[in-house]
CSV table of C-alpha atoms and ligand atoms in Angstrom, one decimal:
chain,number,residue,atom,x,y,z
Z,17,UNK,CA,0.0,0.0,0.0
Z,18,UNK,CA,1.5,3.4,-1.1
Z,19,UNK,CA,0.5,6.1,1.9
Z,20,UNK,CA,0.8,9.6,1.1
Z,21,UNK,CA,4.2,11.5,1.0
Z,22,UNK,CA,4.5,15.1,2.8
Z,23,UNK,CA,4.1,17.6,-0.4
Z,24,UNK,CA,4.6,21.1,1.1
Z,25,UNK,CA,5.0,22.7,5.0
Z,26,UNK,CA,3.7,26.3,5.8
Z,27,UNK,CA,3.8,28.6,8.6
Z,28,UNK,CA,1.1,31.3,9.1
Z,29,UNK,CA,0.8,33.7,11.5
Z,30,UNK,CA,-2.5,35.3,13.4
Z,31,UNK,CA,-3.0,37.5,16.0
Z,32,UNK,CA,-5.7,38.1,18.8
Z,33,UNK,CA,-6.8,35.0,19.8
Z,34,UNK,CA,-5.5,31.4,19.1
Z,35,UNK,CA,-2.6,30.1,20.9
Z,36,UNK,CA,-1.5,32.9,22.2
Z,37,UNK,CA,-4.0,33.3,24.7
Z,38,UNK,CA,-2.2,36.0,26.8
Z,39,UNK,CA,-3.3,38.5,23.9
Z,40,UNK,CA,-6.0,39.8,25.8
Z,41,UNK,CA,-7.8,43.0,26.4
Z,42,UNK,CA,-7.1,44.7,29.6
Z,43,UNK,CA,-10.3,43.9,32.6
Z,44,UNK,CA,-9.4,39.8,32.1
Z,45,UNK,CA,-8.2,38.0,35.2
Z,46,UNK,CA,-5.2,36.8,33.3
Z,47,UNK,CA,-3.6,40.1,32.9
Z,48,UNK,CA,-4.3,41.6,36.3
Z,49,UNK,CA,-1.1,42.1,38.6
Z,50,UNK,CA,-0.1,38.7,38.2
Z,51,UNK,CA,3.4,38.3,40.0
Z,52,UNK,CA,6.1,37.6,37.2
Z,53,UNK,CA,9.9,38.0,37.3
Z,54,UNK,CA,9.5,41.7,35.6
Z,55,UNK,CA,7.8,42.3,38.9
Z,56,UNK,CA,10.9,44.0,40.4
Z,57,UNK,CA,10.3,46.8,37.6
Z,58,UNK,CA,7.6,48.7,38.9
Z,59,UNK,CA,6.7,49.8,35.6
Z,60,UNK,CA,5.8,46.0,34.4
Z,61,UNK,CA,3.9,44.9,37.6
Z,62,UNK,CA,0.6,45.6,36.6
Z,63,UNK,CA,0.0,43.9,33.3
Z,64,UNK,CA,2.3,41.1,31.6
Z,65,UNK,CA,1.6,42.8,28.0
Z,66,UNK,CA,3.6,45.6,29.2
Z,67,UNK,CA,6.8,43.7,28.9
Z,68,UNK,CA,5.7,41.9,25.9
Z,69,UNK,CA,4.1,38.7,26.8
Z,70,UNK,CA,2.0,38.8,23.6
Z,71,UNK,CA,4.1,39.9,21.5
Z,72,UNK,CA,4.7,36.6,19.2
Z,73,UNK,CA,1.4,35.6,18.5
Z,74,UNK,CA,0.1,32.3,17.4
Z,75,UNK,CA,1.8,30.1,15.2
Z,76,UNK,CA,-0.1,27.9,12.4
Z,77,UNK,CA,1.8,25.2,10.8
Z,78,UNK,CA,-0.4,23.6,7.7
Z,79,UNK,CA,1.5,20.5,6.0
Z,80,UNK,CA,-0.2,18.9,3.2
Z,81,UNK,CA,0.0,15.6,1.7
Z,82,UNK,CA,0.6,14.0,-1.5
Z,83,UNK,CA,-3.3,13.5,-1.5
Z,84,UNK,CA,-4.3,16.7,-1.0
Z,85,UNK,CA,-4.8,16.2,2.9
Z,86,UNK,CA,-3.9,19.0,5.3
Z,87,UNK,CA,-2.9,18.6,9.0
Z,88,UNK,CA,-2.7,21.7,10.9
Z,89,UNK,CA,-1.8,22.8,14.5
Z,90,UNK,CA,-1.0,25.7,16.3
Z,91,UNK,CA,1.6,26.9,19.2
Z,92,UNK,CA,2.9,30.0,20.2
Z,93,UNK,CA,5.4,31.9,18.2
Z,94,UNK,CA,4.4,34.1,15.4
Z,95,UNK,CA,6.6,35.6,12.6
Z,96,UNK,CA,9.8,34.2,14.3
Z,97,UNK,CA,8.6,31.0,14.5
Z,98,UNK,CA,6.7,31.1,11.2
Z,99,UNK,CA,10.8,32.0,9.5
Z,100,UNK,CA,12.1,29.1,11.3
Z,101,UNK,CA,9.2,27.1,10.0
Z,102,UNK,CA,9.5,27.6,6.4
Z,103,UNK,CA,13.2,28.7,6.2
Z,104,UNK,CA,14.4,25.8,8.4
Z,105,UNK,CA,12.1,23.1,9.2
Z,106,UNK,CA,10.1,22.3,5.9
Z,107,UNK,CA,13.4,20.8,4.0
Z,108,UNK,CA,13.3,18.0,6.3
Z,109,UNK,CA,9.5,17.3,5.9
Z,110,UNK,CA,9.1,18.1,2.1
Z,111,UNK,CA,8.9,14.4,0.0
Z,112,UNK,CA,9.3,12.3,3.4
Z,113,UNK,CA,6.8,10.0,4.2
Z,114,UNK,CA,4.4,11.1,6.9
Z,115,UNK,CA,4.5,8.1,9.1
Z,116,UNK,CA,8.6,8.9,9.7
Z,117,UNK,CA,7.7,11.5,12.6
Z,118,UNK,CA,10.9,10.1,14.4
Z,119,UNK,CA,13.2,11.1,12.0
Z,120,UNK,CA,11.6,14.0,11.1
Z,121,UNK,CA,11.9,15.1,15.0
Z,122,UNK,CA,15.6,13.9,15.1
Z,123,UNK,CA,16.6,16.2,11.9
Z,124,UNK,CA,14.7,19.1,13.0
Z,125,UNK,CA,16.1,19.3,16.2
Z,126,UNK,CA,19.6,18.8,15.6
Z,127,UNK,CA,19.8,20.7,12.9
Z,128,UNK,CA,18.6,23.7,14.8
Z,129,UNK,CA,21.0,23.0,17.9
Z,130,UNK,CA,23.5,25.6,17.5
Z,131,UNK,CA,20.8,28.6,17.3
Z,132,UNK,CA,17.6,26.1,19.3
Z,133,UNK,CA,17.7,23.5,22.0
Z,134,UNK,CA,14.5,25.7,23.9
Z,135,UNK,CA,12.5,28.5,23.8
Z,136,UNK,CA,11.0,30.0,20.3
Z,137,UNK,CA,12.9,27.0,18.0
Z,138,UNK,CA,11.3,24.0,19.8
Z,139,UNK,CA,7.8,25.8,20.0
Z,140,UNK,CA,8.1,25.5,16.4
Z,141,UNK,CA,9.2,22.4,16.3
Z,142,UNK,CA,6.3,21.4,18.5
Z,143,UNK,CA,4.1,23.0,16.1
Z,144,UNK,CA,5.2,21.1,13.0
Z,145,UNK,CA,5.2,17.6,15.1
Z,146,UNK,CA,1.4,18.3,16.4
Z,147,UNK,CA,0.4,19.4,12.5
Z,148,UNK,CA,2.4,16.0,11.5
Z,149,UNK,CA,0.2,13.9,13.9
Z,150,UNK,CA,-2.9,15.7,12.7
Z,151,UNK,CA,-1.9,14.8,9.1
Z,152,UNK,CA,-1.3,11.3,10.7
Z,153,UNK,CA,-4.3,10.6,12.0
Z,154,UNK,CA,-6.9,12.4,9.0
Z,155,UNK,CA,-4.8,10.0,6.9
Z,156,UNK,CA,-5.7,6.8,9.0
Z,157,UNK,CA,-9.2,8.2,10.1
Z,158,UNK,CA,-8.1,7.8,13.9
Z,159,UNK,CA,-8.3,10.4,16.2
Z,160,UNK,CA,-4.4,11.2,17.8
Z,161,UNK,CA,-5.2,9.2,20.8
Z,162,UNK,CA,-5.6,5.8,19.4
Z,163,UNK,CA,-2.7,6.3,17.4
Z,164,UNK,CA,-0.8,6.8,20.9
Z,165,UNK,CA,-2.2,3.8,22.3
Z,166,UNK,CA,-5.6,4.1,23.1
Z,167,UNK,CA,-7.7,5.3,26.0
Z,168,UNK,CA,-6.5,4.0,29.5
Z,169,UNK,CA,-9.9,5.9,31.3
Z,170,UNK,CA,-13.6,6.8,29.8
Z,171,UNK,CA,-13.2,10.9,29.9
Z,172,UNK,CA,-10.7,13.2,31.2
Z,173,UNK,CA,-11.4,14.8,34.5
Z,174,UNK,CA,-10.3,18.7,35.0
Z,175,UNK,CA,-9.3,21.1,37.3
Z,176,UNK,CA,-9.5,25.3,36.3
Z,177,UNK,CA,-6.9,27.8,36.2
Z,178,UNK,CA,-8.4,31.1,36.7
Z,179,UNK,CA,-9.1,33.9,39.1
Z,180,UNK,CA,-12.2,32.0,40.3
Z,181,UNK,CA,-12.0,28.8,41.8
Z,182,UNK,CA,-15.5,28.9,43.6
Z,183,UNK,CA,-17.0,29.5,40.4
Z,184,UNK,CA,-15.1,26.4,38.9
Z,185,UNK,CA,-16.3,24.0,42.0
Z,186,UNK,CA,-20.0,25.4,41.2
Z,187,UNK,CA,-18.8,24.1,37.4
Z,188,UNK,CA,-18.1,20.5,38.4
Z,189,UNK,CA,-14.4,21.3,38.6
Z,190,UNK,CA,-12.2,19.0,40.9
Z,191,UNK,CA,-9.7,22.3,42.0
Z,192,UNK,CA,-8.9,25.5,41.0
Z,193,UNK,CA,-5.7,27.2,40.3
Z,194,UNK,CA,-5.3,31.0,41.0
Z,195,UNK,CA,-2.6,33.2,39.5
Z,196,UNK,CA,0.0,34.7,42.2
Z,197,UNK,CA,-0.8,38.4,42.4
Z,198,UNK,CA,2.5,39.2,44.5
Z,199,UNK,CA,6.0,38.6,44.3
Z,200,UNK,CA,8.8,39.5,46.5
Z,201,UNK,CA,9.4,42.7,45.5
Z,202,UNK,CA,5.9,43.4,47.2
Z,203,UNK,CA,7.9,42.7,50.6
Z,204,UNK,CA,5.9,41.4,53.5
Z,205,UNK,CA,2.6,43.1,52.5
Z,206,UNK,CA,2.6,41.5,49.0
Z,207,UNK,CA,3.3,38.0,50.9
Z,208,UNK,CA,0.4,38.6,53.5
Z,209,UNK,CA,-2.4,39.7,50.7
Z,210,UNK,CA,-1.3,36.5,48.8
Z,211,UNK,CA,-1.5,34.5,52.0
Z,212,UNK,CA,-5.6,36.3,52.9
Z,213,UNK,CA,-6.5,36.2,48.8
Z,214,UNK,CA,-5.6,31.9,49.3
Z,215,UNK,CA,-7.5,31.9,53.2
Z,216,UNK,CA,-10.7,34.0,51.6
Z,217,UNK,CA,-10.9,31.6,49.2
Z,218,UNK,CA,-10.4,28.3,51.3
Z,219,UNK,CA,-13.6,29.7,53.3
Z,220,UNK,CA,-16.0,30.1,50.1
Z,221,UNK,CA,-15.0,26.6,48.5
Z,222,UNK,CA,-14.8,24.4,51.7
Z,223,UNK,CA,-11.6,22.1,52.8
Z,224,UNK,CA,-11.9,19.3,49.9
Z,225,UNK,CA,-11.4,21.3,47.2
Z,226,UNK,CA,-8.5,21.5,45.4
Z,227,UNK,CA,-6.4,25.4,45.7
Z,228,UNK,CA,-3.4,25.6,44.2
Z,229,UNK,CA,-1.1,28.9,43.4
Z,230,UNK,CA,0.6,29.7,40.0
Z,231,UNK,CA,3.9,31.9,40.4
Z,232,UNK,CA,4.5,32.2,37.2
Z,233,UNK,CA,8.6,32.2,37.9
Z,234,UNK,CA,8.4,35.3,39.8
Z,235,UNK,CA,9.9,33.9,43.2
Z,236,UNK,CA,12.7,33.2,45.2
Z,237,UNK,CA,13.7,30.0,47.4
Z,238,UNK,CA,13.2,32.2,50.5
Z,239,UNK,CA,10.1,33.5,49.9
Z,240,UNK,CA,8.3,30.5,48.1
Z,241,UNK,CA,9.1,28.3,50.9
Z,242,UNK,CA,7.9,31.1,53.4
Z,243,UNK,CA,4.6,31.3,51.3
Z,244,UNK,CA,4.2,27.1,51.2
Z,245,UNK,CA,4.7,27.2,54.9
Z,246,UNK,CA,2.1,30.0,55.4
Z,247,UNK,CA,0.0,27.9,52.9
Z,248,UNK,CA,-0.2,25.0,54.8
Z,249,UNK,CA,-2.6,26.3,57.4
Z,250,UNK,CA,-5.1,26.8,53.9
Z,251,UNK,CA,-4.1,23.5,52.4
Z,252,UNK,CA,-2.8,24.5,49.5
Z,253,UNK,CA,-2.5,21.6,47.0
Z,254,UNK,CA,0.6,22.7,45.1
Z,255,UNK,CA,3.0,25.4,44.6
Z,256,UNK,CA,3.4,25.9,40.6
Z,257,UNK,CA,6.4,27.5,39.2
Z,258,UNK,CA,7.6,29.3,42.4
Z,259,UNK,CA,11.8,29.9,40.7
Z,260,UNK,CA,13.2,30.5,37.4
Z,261,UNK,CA,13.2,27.6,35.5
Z,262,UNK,CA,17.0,27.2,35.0
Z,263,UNK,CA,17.0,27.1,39.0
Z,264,UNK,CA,17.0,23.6,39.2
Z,265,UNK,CA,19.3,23.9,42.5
Z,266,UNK,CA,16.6,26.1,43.7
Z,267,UNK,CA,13.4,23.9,42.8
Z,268,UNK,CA,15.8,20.4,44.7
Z,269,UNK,CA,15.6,22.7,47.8
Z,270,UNK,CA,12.4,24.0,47.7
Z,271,UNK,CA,11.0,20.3,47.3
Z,272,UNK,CA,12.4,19.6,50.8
Z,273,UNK,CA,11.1,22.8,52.3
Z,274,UNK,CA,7.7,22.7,51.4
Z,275,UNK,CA,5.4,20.9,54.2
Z,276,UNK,CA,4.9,17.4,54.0
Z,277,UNK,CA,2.1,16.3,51.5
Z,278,UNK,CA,2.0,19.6,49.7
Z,279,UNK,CA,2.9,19.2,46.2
Z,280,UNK,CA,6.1,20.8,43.7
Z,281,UNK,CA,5.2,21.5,40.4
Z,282,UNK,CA,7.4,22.6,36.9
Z,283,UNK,CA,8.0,22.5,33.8
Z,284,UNK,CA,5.9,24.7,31.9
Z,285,UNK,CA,8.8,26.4,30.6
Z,286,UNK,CA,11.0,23.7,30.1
Z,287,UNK,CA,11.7,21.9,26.9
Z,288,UNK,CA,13.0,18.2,25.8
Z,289,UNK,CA,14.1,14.9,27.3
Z,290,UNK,CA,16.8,16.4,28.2
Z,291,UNK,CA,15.4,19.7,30.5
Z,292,UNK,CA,13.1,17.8,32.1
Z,293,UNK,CA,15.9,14.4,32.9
Z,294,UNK,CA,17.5,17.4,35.2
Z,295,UNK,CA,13.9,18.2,36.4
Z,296,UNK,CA,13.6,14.5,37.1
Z,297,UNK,CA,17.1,13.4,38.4
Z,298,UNK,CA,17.6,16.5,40.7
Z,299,UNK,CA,13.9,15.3,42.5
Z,300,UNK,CA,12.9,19.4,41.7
Z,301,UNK,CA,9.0,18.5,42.1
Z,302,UNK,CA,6.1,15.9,42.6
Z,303,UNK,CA,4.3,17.1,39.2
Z,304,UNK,CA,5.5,17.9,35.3
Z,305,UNK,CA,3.6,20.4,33.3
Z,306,UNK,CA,4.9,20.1,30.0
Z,307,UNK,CA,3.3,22.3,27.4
Z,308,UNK,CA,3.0,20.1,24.6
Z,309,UNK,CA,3.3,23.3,22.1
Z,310,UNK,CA,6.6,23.9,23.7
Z,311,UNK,CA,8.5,20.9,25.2
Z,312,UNK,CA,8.9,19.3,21.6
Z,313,UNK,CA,5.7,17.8,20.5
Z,314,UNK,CA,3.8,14.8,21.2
Z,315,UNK,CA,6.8,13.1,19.7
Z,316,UNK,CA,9.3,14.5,22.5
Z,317,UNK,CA,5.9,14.5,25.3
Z,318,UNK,CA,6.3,10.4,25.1
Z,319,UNK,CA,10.0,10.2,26.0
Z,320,UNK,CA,9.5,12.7,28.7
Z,321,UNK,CA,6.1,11.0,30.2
Z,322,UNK,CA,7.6,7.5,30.2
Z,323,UNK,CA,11.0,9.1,31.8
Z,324,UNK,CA,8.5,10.2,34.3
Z,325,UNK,CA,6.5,7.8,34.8
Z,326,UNK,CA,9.7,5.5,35.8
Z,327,UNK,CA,10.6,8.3,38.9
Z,328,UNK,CA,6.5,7.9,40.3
Z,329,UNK,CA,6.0,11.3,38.6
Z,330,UNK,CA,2.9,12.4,37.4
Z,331,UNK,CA,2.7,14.6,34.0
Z,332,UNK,CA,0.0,17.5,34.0
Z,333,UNK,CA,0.2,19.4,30.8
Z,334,UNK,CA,0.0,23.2,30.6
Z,335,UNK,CA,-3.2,24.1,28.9
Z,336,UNK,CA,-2.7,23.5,25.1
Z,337,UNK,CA,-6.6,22.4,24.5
Z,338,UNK,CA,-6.9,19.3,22.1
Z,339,UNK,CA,-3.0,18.9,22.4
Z,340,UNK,CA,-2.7,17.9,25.5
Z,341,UNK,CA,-6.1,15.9,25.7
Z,342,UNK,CA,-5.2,13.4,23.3
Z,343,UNK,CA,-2.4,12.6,25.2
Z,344,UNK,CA,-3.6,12.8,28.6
Z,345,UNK,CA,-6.2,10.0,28.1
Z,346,UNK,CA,-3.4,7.6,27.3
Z,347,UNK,CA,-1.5,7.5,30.1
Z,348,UNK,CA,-2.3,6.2,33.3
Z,349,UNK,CA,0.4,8.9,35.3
Z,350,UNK,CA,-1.4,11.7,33.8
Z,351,UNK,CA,-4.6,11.6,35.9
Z,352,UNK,CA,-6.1,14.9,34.9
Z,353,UNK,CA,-6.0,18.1,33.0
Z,354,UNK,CA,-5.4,21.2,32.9
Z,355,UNK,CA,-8.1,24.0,31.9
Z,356,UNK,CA,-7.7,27.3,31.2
Z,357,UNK,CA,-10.5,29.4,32.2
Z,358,UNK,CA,-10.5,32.1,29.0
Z,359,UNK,CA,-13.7,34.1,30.2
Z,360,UNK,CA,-12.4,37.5,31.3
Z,361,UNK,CA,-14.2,37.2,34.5
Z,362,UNK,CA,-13.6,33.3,34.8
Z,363,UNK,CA,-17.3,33.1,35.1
Z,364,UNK,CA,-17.6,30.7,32.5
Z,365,UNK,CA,-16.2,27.5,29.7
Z,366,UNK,CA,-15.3,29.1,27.2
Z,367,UNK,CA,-13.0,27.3,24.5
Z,368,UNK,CA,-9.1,28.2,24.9
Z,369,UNK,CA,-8.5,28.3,21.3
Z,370,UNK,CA,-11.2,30.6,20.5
Z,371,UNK,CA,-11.7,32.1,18.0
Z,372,UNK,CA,-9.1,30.3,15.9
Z,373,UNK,CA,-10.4,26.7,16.1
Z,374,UNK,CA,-13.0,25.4,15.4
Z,375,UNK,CA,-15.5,21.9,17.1
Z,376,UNK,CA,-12.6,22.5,20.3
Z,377,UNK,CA,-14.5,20.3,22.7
Z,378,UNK,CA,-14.7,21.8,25.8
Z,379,UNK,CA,-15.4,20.1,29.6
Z,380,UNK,CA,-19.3,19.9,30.8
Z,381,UNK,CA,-19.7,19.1,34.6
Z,382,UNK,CA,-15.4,19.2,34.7
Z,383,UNK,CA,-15.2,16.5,32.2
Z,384,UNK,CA,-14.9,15.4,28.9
Z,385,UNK,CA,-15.1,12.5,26.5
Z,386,UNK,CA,-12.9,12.9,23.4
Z,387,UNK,CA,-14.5,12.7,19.9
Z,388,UNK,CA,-13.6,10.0,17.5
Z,389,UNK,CA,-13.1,12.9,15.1
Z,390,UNK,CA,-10.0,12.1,12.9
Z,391,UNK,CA,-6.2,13.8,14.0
Z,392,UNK,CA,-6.8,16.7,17.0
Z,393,UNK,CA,-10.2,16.8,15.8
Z,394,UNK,CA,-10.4,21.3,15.5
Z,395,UNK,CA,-10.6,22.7,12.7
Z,396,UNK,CA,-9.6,26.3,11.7
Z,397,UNK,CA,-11.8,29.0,11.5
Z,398,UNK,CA,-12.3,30.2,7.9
Z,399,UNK,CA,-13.4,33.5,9.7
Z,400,UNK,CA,-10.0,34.1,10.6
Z,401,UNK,CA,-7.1,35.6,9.0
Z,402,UNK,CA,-4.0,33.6,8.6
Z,403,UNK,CA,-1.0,35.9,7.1
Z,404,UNK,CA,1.8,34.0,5.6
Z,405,UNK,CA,5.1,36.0,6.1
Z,406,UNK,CA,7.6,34.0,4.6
Z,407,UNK,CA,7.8,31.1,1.4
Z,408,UNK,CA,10.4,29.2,1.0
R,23,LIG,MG1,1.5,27.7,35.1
């Protein structure tokens, strides 16, 4: 049987919307004083876009087969990315066969070694694996998660990042995750309204439901380990991101600082097998939260699970929408997902991808059953306008 050949790669670019889901209008919860590492510059504490968190955009990668089939998928990135993309990337794609994803990954990332190894060259290397799997699967009629092995549970079960977990309980949400309003440049004020925001809402959503604090980076050993400590009285689940992520010396010691039974978590912003072996072999946390748009793929996100799963870690996924969900309902260490509450008020589901994708399945009641639907099962919105900077 002949199966299609990959006939041409491109990289679009929109903006407002999509992936990049920090390119929002001021009045949403997701850009409102949240504590960052710019947070020692006054000038950048109140809103993230004011040092340029939006400033990529999203990423589309389209690569089309020898049948006429497209596979799409989308990451952070923009313009950049999109050069990489088509400048880069799409020699190693162009006239392969779409079932070498292996290679593919192999050639892309060591090509791009001297100028890549994280950051805005694996993002688009994510984005071209995820568009090759979506090719994959609308070839074979599968959706992406039986190609990966199949379901190991019935649905996928959800907690909410957003500003308000006692909405997300009412929602059928099994915890809620709150963005970190102060970091230590705030001094001991800043460290006692985070310590009342977590305590006021401990009292509207009860003792069993899951709280957990986001720091977004923006924290030092000292002061995360005072705020875990200070935490413990309103059982706070986790502590997510609390150090820079090349602070893997910091993350070992904050692991043994926190209270027992309260949980470590990284990783968002690390990329590859071989970031997160150090995240793994130096014990830095109890929970990894790849982003599959930005850790390599779903091609990389396999090594990096089953290297986890070996060390009796578990692997959460940042966000990512249809991404991650295909990939958290295969494997048994990745118990539930990650949802990213999009309403500027948090008030209600809302799809993440909005409005860039289209049939994104989004959780009733905190949970979801995937569709069958062939690849990632999205589509793109024809409403949208994708720019194509660069051809090659
Ligand atoms: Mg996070």
């Amino acid at each position: 049987m002949s199966f299609p050949s990959i006939k041409q790669v491109r990289a679009f670019v929109v903006h407002g919307g999509g992936a990049d889901y920090h390119d929002q209008g001021s009045g949403h919860w997701i850009d409102d004083h949240i504590a960052t590492p710019m947070s020692r510059y006054p000038e950048y504490r109140q809103s993230r876009q004011s040092f340029g968190i939006n400033v990529l955009g999203t990423l589309v990668v389209e690569i089309e087969a020898s049948d006429g089939t497209v596979g799409f998928a989308v990451t952070t990135g923009g313009e950049p990315a999109a050069y990489i993309v088509e400048k880069h990337l799409a020699r190693f794609l162009e006239g392969a066969r779409v079932t070498d994803y292996e290679k593919i990954w192999d050639q892309m990332f060591f090509s791009t070694q001297f100028y890549g190894r994280k950051g805005l060259v694996v993002n688009a290397i994510s984005g071209v694996d995820l568009a090759l799997w979506d090719l994959l699967g609308k070839l074979r009629q599968e959706p992406v998660y039986h190609l990966l092995g199949g379901a190991v549970r019935e649905e996928l079960q959800f907690y909410a990042t957003g500003s308000r977990p006692d909405l997300a309980q009412k929602m059928g949400f099994i915890g809620g995750k709150m963005p970190l309003h102060h970091g230590p440049a705030e001094g001991e004020e800043g460290l006692r309204k985070n310590i009342e925001e977590l305590a006021e809402m401990r009292a509207r959503v009860g003792d069993d439901f899951w709280l957990m604090y986001d720091c977004w980076m923006s924290l030092d050993l000292n002061y995360a380990t005072r705020l875990a400590r200070a935490a413990q009285a309103h059982g706070l689940k986790w502590i997510e991101e609390a150090l820079n992520p090349d602070d893997y010396w910091g993350y070992r010691d904050l692991k043994k600082n926190v209270p027992k039974g309260m949980l470590v978590t990284t990783g968002e912003h690390e990329a590859t097998r071989w970031g997160f072996r150090m995240l793994l072999e130096m014990d830095c946390c109890d929970i990894i939260q790849p982003d599959v748009g930005w850790c390599g793929g779903v091609t990389e996100l396999i090594r990096i699970s089953a290297m986890a799963d070996s060390r009796g870690v578990m692997v959460v996924p940042h966000g990512s929408s249809v991404y991650s969900y295909h990939f958290v309902i295969t494997r048994h260490n990745s118990p539930f997902a990650e949802f990213l509450m999009m309403a500027p008020k948090a008030d209600e589901v809302v799809p993440m991808f909005s409005p860039l994708l289209l049939d994104e399945p989004v959780p009733v009641n905190g949970r979801l059953k995937l569709p069958d639907t062939p690849g990632f099962g999205v589509r793109l919105n024809p409403a949208c306008t994708l720019h194509r900077p660069y051809t090659h």
